């Protein structure tokens, strides 16, 4: 039963049906949401501890830079692991590794080692393990909730992510300022236990029997599938476009210090506005589960994202043109510009989350189960690398002006999205009820229902040479007026010349008469091509001739005929003497006998006198 059949009541708030219907998904979602708060706390705490040790912003940036390449490799390889082995086992092992790395970071803080290199190594191990775990968990979700509840499950994931990003850093800041780094890491170790339990209680998720082992072959197979699946490829391409030209976060410190003013308060407000917009869009995501044209919805959501980023750039440009407010001091005069900028960022965060919900739904629904792990790994690579490329774009374009990166980027997003949807119309027509249909390729179109009659244009045409009305077997075209012997033509031995339907005196009539002469000794027979002659019916009486006589008759008929190149059969021009004798006997038998004593003797062929006419016809054997 589909969503259109049930006609559910539309609700504004998030749909909690996946949590009620699947207890396993509820445990996994709750454990991931709680553990994610601790992950955000550790991310903030590691950066602050590195800065406290080195007093270098570049050293803090290296925490993410060093982990970037291993995370990309882990996303690809972790996806192959999820497709080749039990996904529950892969998620469980990776969760244990991530939990152990956090425990070692806490131990490092409790011992007071203050080693930057050790923090780099442990943070990288934690990021790699978390990447593999996330790829496995995302591939597990479709098996737990089903395809029809994927939009609701993705929206619930957005709620958990928005809650983590909003609450986690705030709690970390308070804890670090009050109790220090070691207790903060320890709380993360405790919270991570919930994620471990959520994975541990899952049912077994065995892989397919024909799944490839992790390696180059598995990666190439995933790349080939991605090349054939335009809809899934479009989800990655559109996300890269949005993240490359719509990430103004590197501009926040300069905006807070030189344009709007307010310093760290402005930076924190702008950062939180994006997360709050994403969280609100997830909370009020009830109508998203009823959208069928999800590809078109992705296009509109990313277009709204680009427009919001461009609007944010316009606000920054106007504030900069009005002179701006340099300094760290926060006053009431900066509130209008700060409120407008935060509003546009909140809209962009909500639009990006809506796009993420639909893109993740398309990825999980349109991909076969044996490919979901690898595709989720590629998705993580795109999500991880896209914002970094966006930071590079903003850093290069900001030389022309601080407002240019968001304005130019927003316009580029709108234009590129329109162009891509124009080039790939199958993505715009993507239907959630038929996720595996790729209308760009005729071979991939869904088959017509059997009860639906085919279109008249696709019915096979009847061969022109087929003279039978209900016959569908193609036959060779006649090249001469010779009657077709493939049609079962019944010829009576006593029939007059040319009685087969051809005009008297024509060549066809003479040939038919010759056939009648040849068959007169055998009575009524059916002349047909040996290859097309149907099998003798069981109710048909057996032939009265003995097998030797029947074989001799067939040999006599075969020797008197020969095959034409066009497919027809005709008598030889010079029949043997024996055939001439048979022909003379048949002609003699068909004549009317005289009533006087001088009548001609009988030819020896049995005759039967007809009542009233005096004519005689041979008795069929």
Coordinates of C-alpha atoms in Angstrom, one line a residue:
X1 CA 0.0 0.0 0.0
X2 CA 1.5 3.3 -1.1
X3 CA 1.3 6.7 0.5
X4 CA -1.2 7.9 -2.1
X5 CA -3.5 4.9 -1.3
X6 CA -3.6 5.5 2.4
X7 CA -4.0 9.3 2.1
X8 CA -2.5 10.2 5.5
X9 CA -3.4 13.3 7.3
X10 CA -0.9 16.0 6.8
X11 CA 0.9 17.2 9.9
X12 CA 3.2 20.1 10.4
X13 CA 5.4 18.6 13.1
X14 CA 7.9 15.9 12.4
X15 CA 6.6 12.4 11.8
X16 CA 7.5 10.0 14.6
X17 CA 6.1 6.9 12.9
X18 CA 9.6 5.4 12.4
X19 CA 10.3 5.5 16.1
X20 CA 7.0 3.8 16.9
X21 CA 7.1 1.2 14.2
X22 CA 10.7 0.1 14.5
X23 CA 12.1 -0.2 18.1
X24 CA 15.5 -1.0 16.7
X25 CA 15.6 2.3 14.8
X26 CA 14.4 4.1 17.9
X27 CA 17.3 2.7 19.9
X28 CA 19.8 3.5 17.2
X29 CA 18.5 7.0 16.7
X30 CA 18.4 7.8 20.5
X31 CA 21.9 6.4 21.0
X32 CA 23.3 8.4 18.0
X33 CA 21.7 11.6 19.2
X34 CA 23.0 11.4 22.7
X35 CA 26.5 10.3 21.7
X36 CA 26.6 13.2 19.1
X37 CA 26.4 15.7 21.8
X38 CA 29.5 14.3 23.4
X39 CA 31.2 14.3 19.9
X40 CA 30.6 18.0 19.5
X41 CA 31.9 18.6 23.0
X42 CA 35.2 16.7 22.2
X43 CA 35.6 18.6 18.9
X44 CA 35.4 22.0 20.6
X45 CA 37.6 20.8 23.5
X46 CA 40.4 19.4 21.3
X47 CA 40.6 22.7 19.4
X48 CA 40.7 24.8 22.6
X49 CA 43.3 22.5 24.2
X50 CA 45.6 22.7 21.1
X51 CA 45.3 26.5 21.1
X52 CA 46.1 26.5 24.8
X53 CA 49.2 24.5 24.3
X54 CA 50.5 26.2 21.1
X55 CA 48.7 29.6 21.0
X56 CA 48.5 29.2 17.2
X57 CA 45.4 29.4 15.1
X58 CA 47.2 27.5 12.4
X59 CA 47.9 24.6 14.8
X60 CA 44.1 24.5 15.5
X61 CA 43.4 24.4 11.8
X62 CA 45.7 21.4 11.4
X63 CA 43.4 19.3 13.5
X64 CA 40.9 19.2 10.7
X65 CA 43.4 19.3 7.8
X66 CA 45.3 16.3 9.0
X67 CA 42.1 14.3 9.5
X68 CA 40.7 15.3 6.1
X69 CA 42.5 12.8 3.8
X70 CA 42.1 9.8 6.2
X71 CA 38.4 10.6 6.5
X72 CA 37.9 10.6 2.8
X73 CA 39.8 7.3 2.5
X74 CA 37.8 5.9 5.5
X75 CA 34.5 6.9 3.9
X76 CA 35.3 5.0 0.7
X77 CA 36.8 1.9 2.4
X78 CA 34.2 1.9 5.2
X79 CA 31.4 1.9 2.6
X80 CA 33.0 -1.2 0.9
X81 CA 33.2 -2.9 4.3
X82 CA 29.5 -2.2 5.0
X83 CA 28.6 -3.8 1.7
X84 CA 30.9 -6.8 2.1
X85 CA 30.3 -7.8 5.7
X86 CA 27.6 -7.7 8.4
X87 CA 26.8 -4.0 8.7
X88 CA 26.0 -4.4 12.4
X89 CA 29.4 -5.9 13.0
X90 CA 31.2 -3.1 11.0
X91 CA 29.3 -0.4 12.9
X92 CA 30.0 -2.1 16.2
X93 CA 33.8 -2.5 15.7
X94 CA 34.1 1.1 14.4
X95 CA 32.1 2.4 17.4
X96 CA 34.4 0.5 19.8
X97 CA 37.5 2.1 18.1
X98 CA 35.9 5.6 18.3
X99 CA 35.0 5.1 21.9
X100 CA 38.6 3.9 22.7
X101 CA 40.1 7.0 21.0
X102 CA 37.9 9.3 23.2
X103 CA 38.9 7.3 26.3
X104 CA 42.6 7.8 25.4
X105 CA 42.1 11.5 24.8
X106 CA 40.5 11.7 28.3
X107 CA 43.4 9.8 29.7
X108 CA 45.8 12.2 28.1
X109 CA 44.1 15.1 29.7
X110 CA 43.9 13.4 33.2
X111 CA 47.7 12.6 33.0
X112 CA 48.5 16.2 31.9
X113 CA 50.7 15.2 29.0
X114 CA 49.9 18.2 26.8
X115 CA 51.2 16.5 23.6
X116 CA 49.9 18.2 20.4
X117 CA 51.2 15.3 18.3
X118 CA 49.3 12.8 20.4
X119 CA 46.1 14.9 20.1
X120 CA 46.5 15.0 16.3
X121 CA 46.8 11.2 16.1
X122 CA 43.9 10.5 18.5
X123 CA 41.7 13.0 16.8
X124 CA 42.4 11.5 13.4
X125 CA 41.7 8.0 14.7
X126 CA 38.4 9.2 16.2
X127 CA 37.4 10.9 12.9
X128 CA 38.2 7.9 10.8
X129 CA 36.3 5.5 13.1
X130 CA 33.3 7.8 13.2
X131 CA 33.3 8.1 9.4
X132 CA 33.1 4.3 9.0
X133 CA 30.5 4.0 11.7
X134 CA 28.3 6.7 10.1
X135 CA 28.5 5.0 6.7
X136 CA 27.4 1.7 8.2
X137 CA 24.6 3.2 10.3
X138 CA 23.2 5.1 7.3
X139 CA 23.1 1.9 5.2
X140 CA 21.3 0.1 8.1
X141 CA 18.4 2.6 8.3
X142 CA 16.5 1.4 5.1
X143 CA 16.4 -2.1 6.4
X144 CA 14.9 -1.0 9.7
X145 CA 12.2 1.4 8.6
X146 CA 11.4 0.6 4.9
X147 CA 11.4 2.8 1.9
X148 CA 8.1 4.6 2.6
X149 CA 9.4 6.0 5.9
X150 CA 12.8 7.1 4.7
X151 CA 11.8 10.9 4.5
X152 CA 10.6 10.8 8.1
X153 CA 13.7 8.9 9.3
X154 CA 15.9 11.5 7.5
X155 CA 14.0 14.3 9.1
X156 CA 14.5 12.7 12.5
X157 CA 18.2 12.5 11.7
X158 CA 18.2 16.2 11.0
X159 CA 16.6 16.9 14.3
X160 CA 19.3 14.9 16.1
X161 CA 22.1 16.6 14.1
X162 CA 20.7 20.1 14.7
X163 CA 20.3 19.4 18.4
X164 CA 23.9 18.2 18.6
X165 CA 25.3 21.2 16.8
X166 CA 23.3 23.6 18.9
X167 CA 23.7 22.1 22.4
X168 CA 27.1 20.4 22.2
X169 CA 29.4 23.4 21.7
X170 CA 27.5 25.4 24.3
X171 CA 27.8 22.7 27.0
X172 CA 31.5 22.2 26.1
X173 CA 32.2 25.9 26.6
X174 CA 30.5 25.9 30.0
X175 CA 32.3 22.7 31.2
X176 CA 35.7 23.8 30.0
X177 CA 35.4 27.1 31.7
X178 CA 34.3 25.5 35.0
X179 CA 35.8 22.1 35.4
X180 CA 38.5 21.8 32.6
X181 CA 39.3 19.5 29.7
X182 CA 39.6 16.2 31.5
X183 CA 36.0 16.1 32.9
X184 CA 34.7 17.2 29.5
X185 CA 36.3 14.3 27.7
X186 CA 35.1 11.9 30.4
X187 CA 31.5 13.0 29.9
X188 CA 31.9 12.3 26.2
X189 CA 33.2 8.8 27.1
X190 CA 30.0 8.2 29.1
X191 CA 27.7 9.6 26.5
X192 CA 29.4 7.5 23.8
X193 CA 28.2 4.4 25.6
X194 CA 24.6 5.0 24.4
X195 CA 25.8 4.9 20.8
X196 CA 27.5 1.6 21.5
X197 CA 24.4 0.1 23.0
X198 CA 22.2 1.3 20.2
X199 CA 24.3 -0.6 17.7
X200 CA 24.8 -3.6 19.9
X201 CA 21.0 -4.2 20.2
X202 CA 20.5 -4.2 16.4
X203 CA 19.6 -7.4 14.6
X204 CA 22.1 -9.1 12.3
X205 CA 22.6 -7.3 9.0
X206 CA 24.2 -10.0 6.7
X207 CA 25.7 -9.0 3.4
X208 CA 24.7 -10.5 0.0
X209 CA 26.3 -13.8 -0.9
X210 CA 27.8 -12.4 -4.2
X211 CA 29.1 -9.2 -2.5
X212 CA 32.7 -8.2 -3.6
X213 CA 35.4 -8.0 -1.0
X214 CA 36.8 -4.6 -0.2
X215 CA 39.2 -3.5 -2.8
X216 CA 39.6 -1.9 -6.2
X217 CA 37.0 -4.1 -7.9
X218 CA 34.4 -3.1 -5.3
X219 CA 35.2 0.6 -5.7
X220 CA 35.1 0.4 -9.5
X221 CA 31.7 -1.4 -9.3
X222 CA 30.3 1.4 -7.2
X223 CA 31.7 4.0 -9.5
X224 CA 30.1 2.3 -12.5
X225 CA 26.8 2.1 -10.8
X226 CA 27.0 5.8 -9.9
X227 CA 27.8 6.6 -13.5
X228 CA 24.6 4.8 -14.7
X229 CA 22.4 6.2 -12.0
X230 CA 21.9 9.9 -12.9
X231 CA 19.5 10.6 -10.1
X232 CA 21.9 9.6 -7.4
X233 CA 24.8 11.3 -9.2
X234 CA 22.7 14.5 -9.2
X235 CA 22.3 14.5 -5.4
X236 CA 26.1 14.6 -5.1
X237 CA 26.6 17.2 -7.8
X238 CA 24.0 19.6 -6.4
X239 CA 25.4 19.2 -2.9
X240 CA 28.9 20.1 -4.2
X241 CA 27.5 23.2 -6.0
X242 CA 25.8 24.4 -2.8
X243 CA 28.7 23.7 -0.5
X244 CA 31.3 25.2 -2.8
X245 CA 29.6 28.6 -3.5
X246 CA 27.5 28.9 -0.3
X247 CA 29.8 28.6 2.7
X248 CA 30.4 32.0 4.2
X249 CA 31.5 30.8 7.6
X250 CA 35.2 31.8 7.1
X251 CA 33.9 35.4 6.8
X252 CA 32.2 35.5 10.2
X253 CA 35.3 36.7 12.2
X254 CA 35.9 39.6 9.7
X255 CA 32.2 40.5 9.7
X256 CA 32.1 40.6 13.5
X257 CA 35.3 42.6 13.7
X258 CA 35.0 45.0 10.7
X259 CA 31.5 45.2 9.2
X260 CA 28.7 44.6 11.7
X261 CA 30.8 44.7 14.9
X262 CA 30.2 42.9 18.1
X263 CA 33.2 40.5 17.9
X264 CA 32.7 37.1 19.2
X265 CA 29.0 37.7 20.0
X266 CA 28.3 38.4 16.3
X267 CA 30.3 35.3 15.3
X268 CA 28.4 33.1 17.7
X269 CA 25.1 34.5 16.7
X270 CA 25.7 33.9 13.0
X271 CA 27.0 30.4 13.6
X272 CA 24.0 29.5 15.8
X273 CA 21.5 31.0 13.3
X274 CA 22.4 28.5 10.7
X275 CA 22.0 25.6 13.1
X276 CA 18.8 26.9 14.5
X277 CA 17.3 27.1 11.0
X278 CA 18.2 23.5 10.3
X279 CA 16.8 22.4 13.6
X280 CA 13.5 24.2 13.0
X281 CA 13.1 22.8 9.5
X282 CA 13.5 19.3 11.0
X283 CA 11.0 19.9 13.8
X284 CA 8.4 21.1 11.3
X285 CA 9.2 18.5 8.7
X286 CA 5.8 16.7 8.7
X287 CA 4.8 17.7 5.2
X288 CA 8.1 16.5 3.7
X289 CA 6.9 12.8 3.9
X290 CA 4.1 13.5 1.4
X291 CA 6.3 15.0 -1.3
X292 CA 6.5 12.6 -4.3
X293 CA 8.6 14.8 -6.7
X294 CA 11.6 14.7 -4.4
X295 CA 14.1 15.6 -7.2
X296 CA 12.2 18.8 -8.0
X297 CA 12.0 19.5 -4.3
X298 CA 15.8 19.3 -4.0
X299 CA 16.1 21.8 -6.8
X300 CA 13.8 24.3 -5.2
X301 CA 15.4 23.8 -1.8
X302 CA 18.9 24.5 -3.1
X303 CA 17.6 27.4 -5.1
X304 CA 16.2 28.9 -1.9
X305 CA 19.5 28.2 -0.2
X306 CA 21.4 30.2 -2.9
X307 CA 18.9 33.1 -2.7
X308 CA 19.3 33.2 1.1
X309 CA 23.1 33.3 0.8
X310 CA 22.8 36.1 -1.8
X311 CA 20.5 38.0 0.6
X312 CA 23.1 37.6 3.3
X313 CA 25.7 39.0 1.0
X314 CA 23.5 42.0 0.2
X315 CA 23.0 42.7 3.9
X316 CA 26.8 42.6 4.4
X317 CA 27.3 44.9 1.4
X318 CA 24.8 47.5 2.6
X319 CA 26.3 47.4 6.2
X320 CA 29.8 47.9 4.7
X321 CA 28.6 50.7 2.5
X322 CA 27.1 52.5 5.4
X323 CA 30.4 52.6 7.1
X324 CA 30.2 49.5 9.3
X325 CA 31.1 49.3 13.0
X326 CA 34.6 48.1 13.7
X327 CA 35.5 46.8 17.1
X328 CA 34.6 44.1 19.6
X329 CA 32.1 46.2 21.4
X330 CA 28.5 45.1 21.2
X331 CA 25.8 47.8 21.2
X332 CA 22.2 48.2 20.1
X333 CA 23.1 49.9 16.8
X334 CA 24.3 46.7 15.3
X335 CA 21.0 44.8 16.0
X336 CA 19.2 45.5 12.7
X337 CA 22.1 44.4 10.5
X338 CA 22.8 41.4 12.7
X339 CA 19.1 40.4 12.8
X340 CA 18.8 40.5 9.0
X341 CA 22.0 38.6 8.5
X342 CA 21.0 36.0 11.1
X343 CA 17.6 35.6 9.4
X344 CA 19.0 34.9 6.0
X345 CA 21.5 32.4 7.5
X346 CA 18.6 30.7 9.3
X347 CA 16.7 30.4 6.0
X348 CA 19.8 29.0 4.3
X349 CA 20.2 26.5 7.1
X350 CA 16.6 25.4 6.9
X351 CA 16.7 25.1 3.1
X352 CA 20.0 23.1 3.3
X353 CA 18.4 20.7 5.8
X354 CA 15.3 20.2 3.6
X355 CA 17.6 19.5 0.6
X356 CA 19.6 17.1 2.8
X357 CA 16.5 15.2 3.8
X358 CA 15.4 14.6 0.2
X359 CA 18.9 13.9 -1.1
X360 CA 19.5 11.3 1.6
X361 CA 16.1 9.8 0.9
X362 CA 16.8 9.5 -2.8
X363 CA 20.2 8.0 -2.1
X364 CA 18.8 5.3 0.2
X365 CA 15.7 4.5 -1.8
X366 CA 17.1 4.5 -5.3
X367 CA 20.2 2.5 -4.5
X368 CA 20.1 -1.3 -4.2
X369 CA 20.9 -2.7 -0.8
X370 CA 24.2 -4.1 -1.9
X371 CA 25.4 -0.6 -2.9
X372 CA 24.2 1.5 0.0
X373 CA 27.3 1.3 2.0
X374 CA 29.6 2.5 -0.8
X375 CA 27.3 5.2 -1.8
X376 CA 27.0 6.4 1.8
X377 CA 30.8 6.5 1.9
X378 CA 30.8 8.7 -1.2
X379 CA 28.1 10.8 0.5
X380 CA 30.3 11.3 3.5
X381 CA 33.3 12.3 1.3
X382 CA 31.1 14.9 -0.4
X383 CA 29.8 16.3 2.9
X384 CA 33.3 16.4 4.3
X385 CA 35.2 17.8 1.4
X386 CA 32.5 20.2 0.0
X387 CA 32.7 22.8 2.9
X388 CA 36.5 22.8 2.7
X389 CA 36.3 23.7 -1.0
X390 CA 33.8 26.4 -0.1
X391 CA 36.2 27.8 2.5
X392 CA 38.9 28.0 -0.2
X393 CA 36.5 29.8 -2.7
X394 CA 35.5 32.4 0.0
X395 CA 39.1 33.0 0.9
X396 CA 40.1 33.6 -2.7
X397 CA 37.1 35.8 -3.7
X398 CA 37.2 37.9 -0.5
X399 CA 40.1 39.9 -1.9
X400 CA 37.6 41.7 -4.2
X401 CA 35.4 42.6 -1.3
X402 CA 34.0 41.0 1.8
X403 CA 30.4 40.9 0.4
X404 CA 31.3 39.5 -3.0
X405 CA 31.7 35.8 -2.0
X406 CA 28.1 35.3 -0.8
X407 CA 26.5 37.5 -3.5
X408 CA 28.4 35.8 -6.4
X409 CA 28.1 32.4 -4.8
X410 CA 24.3 32.7 -4.4
X411 CA 23.8 33.8 -8.0
X412 CA 26.0 30.9 -9.2
X413 CA 24.1 28.4 -7.2
X414 CA 20.7 29.5 -8.6
X415 CA 22.1 29.5 -12.2
X416 CA 23.9 26.2 -11.9
X417 CA 20.9 24.4 -10.3
X418 CA 18.6 25.6 -13.1
X419 CA 21.1 24.4 -15.7
X420 CA 21.7 21.0 -14.1
X421 CA 17.9 20.4 -13.8
X422 CA 17.6 21.3 -17.5
X423 CA 20.3 19.0 -18.5
X424 CA 19.0 16.0 -16.4
X425 CA 15.2 16.1 -16.7
X426 CA 15.0 12.6 -15.1
X427 CA 16.0 14.0 -11.8
X428 CA 13.3 16.6 -12.0
X429 CA 10.7 13.9 -12.7
X430 CA 12.0 11.6 -9.9
X431 CA 9.0 10.0 -8.2
X432 CA 9.2 8.7 -4.6
X433 CA 6.7 5.9 -5.4
X434 CA 9.0 4.6 -8.2
X435 CA 12.5 5.3 -6.8
X436 CA 14.3 2.8 -9.2
X437 CA 12.9 4.3 -12.4
X438 CA 15.5 6.3 -14.3
X439 CA 13.5 7.9 -17.1
X440 CA 16.6 9.2 -18.8
X441 CA 17.3 5.7 -20.2
X442 CA 14.5 3.9 -22.1
X443 CA 15.8 0.5 -20.9
X444 CA 15.3 1.5 -17.3
X445 CA 11.7 2.6 -17.7
X446 CA 9.2 0.6 -15.6
X447 CA 7.4 -2.1 -17.6
X448 CA 3.8 -1.6 -18.7
X449 CA 1.2 -3.4 -16.6
X450 CA 0.1 -6.7 -18.1
X451 CA -3.5 -5.7 -18.1
X452 CA -2.8 -2.5 -20.1
X453 CA -3.1 -3.1 -23.9
X454 CA -0.1 -2.0 -25.8
X455 CA -0.1 1.1 -27.9
X456 CA -1.3 0.4 -31.5
X457 CA 2.0 1.8 -32.9
X458 CA 3.9 -0.9 -31.1
X459 CA 1.8 -3.8 -32.4
X460 CA 3.7 -6.0 -34.9
X461 CA 2.4 -5.4 -38.4
X462 CA 0.8 -8.4 -40.3
X463 CA 3.1 -9.6 -43.1
X464 CA 1.8 -8.5 -46.5
X465 CA 2.4 -12.0 -48.0
X466 CA 0.2 -13.7 -45.3
X467 CA -3.1 -14.4 -46.9
X468 CA -4.7 -16.0 -43.9
X469 CA -6.6 -13.5 -41.8
X470 CA -5.7 -14.9 -38.4
X471 CA -2.2 -16.1 -39.2
X472 CA 0.7 -14.4 -37.5
X473 CA 3.4 -16.5 -39.2
X474 CA 5.4 -14.6 -41.8
X475 CA 5.5 -16.3 -45.2
X476 CA 7.4 -15.8 -48.4
X477 CA 6.0 -13.4 -51.0
X478 CA 4.6 -15.1 -54.1
X479 CA 6.7 -14.4 -57.1
X480 CA 4.4 -16.2 -59.6
X481 CA 0.6 -16.8 -60.1
X482 CA 1.1 -20.4 -59.1
X483 CA -1.4 -21.4 -56.4
X484 CA 0.2 -21.6 -53.0
X485 CA 0.5 -25.2 -52.0
X486 CA 1.1 -24.3 -48.4
X487 CA -2.6 -23.6 -48.1
X488 CA -4.5 -26.9 -47.6
X489 CA -6.2 -27.1 -51.1
X490 CA -8.5 -30.1 -51.4
X491 CA -8.6 -31.4 -55.0
X492 CA -11.2 -33.9 -56.0
X493 CA -10.2 -36.5 -58.6
X494 CA -13.4 -36.0 -60.5
X495 CA -13.3 -32.2 -60.6
X496 CA -13.1 -30.5 -64.0
X497 CA -10.0 -28.8 -65.2
X498 CA -9.1 -25.5 -63.5
X499 CA -11.5 -26.1 -60.6
X500 CA -9.0 -24.8 -58.0
X501 CA -10.1 -21.2 -58.4
X502 CA -7.9 -20.2 -61.3
X503 CA -9.3 -19.0 -64.7
X504 CA -9.8 -21.8 -67.2
X505 CA -7.1 -22.0 -69.8
X506 CA -4.5 -20.2 -67.6
X507 CA -1.2 -21.7 -66.7
X508 CA -2.3 -22.0 -63.1
X509 CA -5.4 -23.9 -64.2
X510 CA -3.3 -26.3 -66.3
X511 CA -1.0 -27.0 -63.3
X512 CA -3.9 -27.6 -61.0
X513 CA -5.4 -30.0 -63.6
X514 CA -2.1 -31.8 -63.8
X515 CA -2.1 -32.1 -60.0
X516 CA -5.6 -33.5 -60.1
X517 CA -4.6 -36.0 -62.6
X518 CA -1.7 -37.2 -60.5
X519 CA -3.8 -37.5 -57.4
X520 CA -6.8 -39.2 -59.1
X521 CA -5.5 -42.7 -58.3
X522 CA -5.3 -41.9 -54.6
X523 CA -8.6 -40.1 -54.3
X524 CA -9.1 -37.0 -52.2
X525 CA -5.9 -35.8 -50.6
X526 CA -4.5 -32.6 -49.1
X527 CA -1.5 -31.1 -50.9
X528 CA 0.7 -29.1 -48.5
X529 CA 4.3 -28.3 -48.1
X530 CA 6.0 -31.1 -46.2
X531 CA 7.5 -28.7 -43.6
X532 CA 4.2 -26.8 -43.0
X533 CA 1.9 -29.8 -43.1
X534 CA 0.1 -30.0 -39.7
X535 CA 0.3 -33.2 -37.7
X536 CA -2.4 -35.8 -38.5
X537 CA -5.3 -35.6 -36.1
X538 CA -6.0 -38.6 -33.9
X539 CA -9.7 -38.7 -35.1
X540 CA -8.6 -38.9 -38.7
X541 CA -9.0 -42.5 -40.1
X542 CA -5.9 -44.3 -41.1
X543 CA -4.9 -44.6 -44.7
X544 CA -6.4 -47.6 -46.5
X545 CA -3.3 -48.3 -48.4
X546 CA -0.6 -50.6 -47.2
X547 CA 2.7 -49.0 -46.2
X548 CA 4.5 -50.1 -49.3
X549 CA 1.8 -48.8 -51.6
X550 CA 1.6 -45.5 -49.7
X551 CA 5.3 -45.1 -49.9
X552 CA 5.2 -45.8 -53.7
X553 CA 2.4 -43.2 -54.1
X554 CA 4.4 -40.5 -52.2
X555 CA 7.5 -41.3 -54.3
X556 CA 5.5 -41.0 -57.5
X557 CA 4.1 -37.6 -56.5
X558 CA 7.5 -36.4 -55.4
X559 CA 9.2 -37.5 -58.6
X560 CA 6.5 -35.7 -60.6
X561 CA 7.1 -32.3 -58.9
X562 CA 10.1 -30.1 -58.3
X563 CA 10.7 -27.0 -56.2
X564 CA 10.8 -23.5 -57.8
X565 CA 13.2 -20.8 -56.5
X566 CA 10.3 -18.7 -55.3
X567 CA 9.0 -21.3 -53.0
X568 CA 6.1 -22.7 -55.2
X569 CA 5.9 -26.3 -56.5
X570 CA 5.1 -27.3 -60.1
X571 CA 5.0 -30.5 -62.2
X572 CA 7.9 -31.5 -64.3
X573 CA 7.6 -30.7 -68.0
X574 CA 8.2 -34.2 -69.1
X575 CA 6.6 -36.7 -66.6
X576 CA 7.7 -40.3 -66.9
X577 CA 5.8 -42.9 -68.9
X578 CA 4.3 -44.4 -65.7
X579 CA 2.8 -41.0 -64.8
X580 CA 1.4 -40.7 -68.4
X581 CA -0.4 -44.0 -67.9
X582 CA -1.9 -42.8 -64.6
X583 CA -3.0 -39.6 -66.2
X584 CA -4.7 -41.5 -69.1
X585 CA -6.4 -43.8 -66.7
X586 CA -7.8 -40.8 -64.7
X587 CA -9.1 -39.1 -67.8
X588 CA -10.7 -42.3 -69.0
X589 CA -12.4 -42.7 -65.6
X590 CA -13.9 -39.2 -65.6
X591 CA -15.6 -39.6 -68.9
X592 CA -19.3 -40.6 -69.1
X593 CA -19.7 -44.3 -70.3
X594 CA -21.8 -45.1 -73.4
X595 CA -25.1 -47.0 -73.0
X596 CA -24.7 -49.1 -76.2
X597 CA -23.0 -52.3 -76.8
X598 CA -20.1 -50.5 -78.4
X599 CA -19.2 -48.7 -75.4
X600 CA -15.5 -48.4 -74.5
X601 CA -14.3 -51.0 -72.0
X602 CA -13.7 -50.0 -68.5
X603 CA -10.3 -48.8 -67.5
X604 CA -10.2 -51.0 -64.5
X605 CA -10.7 -48.1 -62.1
X606 CA -13.7 -48.8 -59.7
X607 CA -16.6 -46.5 -60.6
X608 CA -19.9 -45.5 -58.9
X609 CA -22.9 -44.5 -60.9
X610 CA -24.6 -41.2 -59.9
X611 CA -28.3 -41.1 -59.8
X612 CA -30.0 -39.2 -62.5
X613 CA -27.0 -38.1 -64.5
X614 CA -25.4 -41.2 -65.8
X615 CA -21.9 -39.8 -64.9
X616 CA -19.4 -41.8 -62.9
X617 CA -16.7 -40.7 -60.5
X618 CA -13.9 -42.8 -59.1
X619 CA -14.4 -44.2 -55.7
X620 CA -11.9 -42.7 -53.3
X621 CA -9.7 -45.2 -51.6

